[in-house]
Amino acid sequence: MKVLIIGNSRIVRRRVLPALRSVPTINVVAIASRTTQPGDVEPGVTFFSDYETAIARSGADLAYVSMVNSEHARWTR
């Protein structure tokens, strides 16, 4: 399963990524962030600096939106 994380919040780094790594059926993780630099993501994580591109190209089966609450609906659609 491929997972796309939209936003690179502290909870993603501290809780979500470790949890995803413990699920044997998840084999690809991608992060889309407008504020993170590509070198700041963990090795093995695909990085996108643009949300639209990440949604179009990641091939994700599941997305986790980690942004301010007011942006959740927009990026979920």
Tab-separated table of C-alpha atoms in Angstrom:
chain	number	residue	atom	x	y	z
A	1	MET	CA	0.000	0.000	0.000
A	2	LYS	CA	1.180	3.509	-0.824
A	3	VAL	CA	0.558	6.335	1.643
A	4	LEU	CA	0.740	10.061	0.979
A	5	ILE	CA	1.102	12.465	3.896
A	6	ILE	CA	0.065	16.007	3.099
A	7	GLY	CA	1.929	18.284	5.493
A	8	ASN	CA	4.971	17.438	7.578
A	9	SER	CA	3.890	18.321	11.090
A	10	ARG	CA	5.560	17.326	14.324
A	11	ILE	CA	2.911	14.654	14.902
A	12	VAL	CA	3.750	13.150	11.514
A	13	ARG	CA	7.428	12.948	12.362
A	14	ARG	CA	6.957	11.709	15.936
A	15	ARG	CA	3.916	9.438	15.659
A	16	VAL	CA	2.549	8.845	12.167
A	17	LEU	CA	5.741	7.849	10.345
A	18	PRO	CA	6.834	5.383	13.056
A	19	ALA	CA	3.332	3.884	13.076
A	20	LEU	CA	3.294	3.545	9.282
A	21	ARG	CA	6.688	1.849	9.338
A	22	SER	CA	5.289	-0.809	11.667
A	23	VAL	CA	2.572	-1.831	9.183
A	24	PRO	CA	3.985	-4.557	6.931
A	25	THR	CA	1.563	-3.878	4.060
A	26	ILE	CA	2.708	-0.255	3.665
A	27	ASN	CA	5.626	-0.247	1.270
A	28	VAL	CA	5.758	3.350	0.012
A	29	VAL	CA	5.460	6.577	1.980
A	30	ALA	CA	5.462	10.012	0.361
A	31	ILE	CA	5.336	13.411	2.041
A	32	ALA	CA	4.128	16.625	0.450
A	33	SER	CA	5.211	19.785	2.211
A	34	ARG	CA	5.628	23.369	1.138
A	35	THR	CA	7.886	24.256	4.075
A	36	THR	CA	10.126	21.197	4.434
A	37	GLN	CA	13.298	20.824	2.397
A	38	PRO	CA	13.849	17.531	0.515
A	39	GLY	CA	16.899	16.688	2.638
A	40	ASP	CA	14.865	17.024	5.835
A	41	VAL	CA	12.702	13.944	5.252
A	42	GLU	CA	13.736	10.496	6.359
A	43	PRO	CA	15.608	8.253	3.929
A	44	GLY	CA	13.261	6.134	1.860
A	45	VAL	CA	10.447	8.705	1.949
A	46	THR	CA	9.476	10.248	-1.388
A	47	PHE	CA	9.252	14.024	-1.166
A	48	PHE	CA	7.012	16.460	-3.041
A	49	SER	CA	7.130	20.227	-2.560
A	50	ASP	CA	3.726	20.713	-4.170
A	51	TYR	CA	0.459	19.200	-2.920
A	52	GLU	CA	-1.229	18.991	-6.326
A	53	THR	CA	1.753	17.217	-7.849
A	54	ALA	CA	1.924	14.790	-4.934
A	55	ILE	CA	-1.753	13.898	-5.279
A	56	ALA	CA	-1.416	13.418	-9.036
A	57	ARG	CA	1.870	11.500	-9.087
A	58	SER	CA	2.242	9.620	-5.812
A	59	GLY	CA	-0.114	6.790	-6.747
A	60	ALA	CA	-1.226	6.740	-3.113
A	61	ASP	CA	-3.908	4.368	-1.894
A	62	LEU	CA	-4.352	6.348	1.303
A	63	ALA	CA	-3.741	9.974	2.266
A	64	TYR	CA	-3.188	11.479	5.704
A	65	VAL	CA	-3.817	15.217	5.895
A	66	SER	CA	-1.644	16.836	8.543
A	67	MET	CA	-2.423	20.512	8.189
A	68	VAL	CA	-4.309	23.154	10.092
A	69	ASN	CA	-7.946	22.139	10.498
A	70	SER	CA	-9.239	24.826	8.151
A	71	GLU	CA	-7.326	23.189	5.249
A	72	HIS	CA	-8.485	19.598	5.800
A	73	ALA	CA	-11.664	19.745	3.718
A	74	ARG	CA	-9.958	21.452	0.792
A	75	TRP	CA	-7.166	18.898	0.466
A	76	THR	CA	-9.376	15.929	1.238
A	77	ARG	CA	-11.552	16.737	-1.768
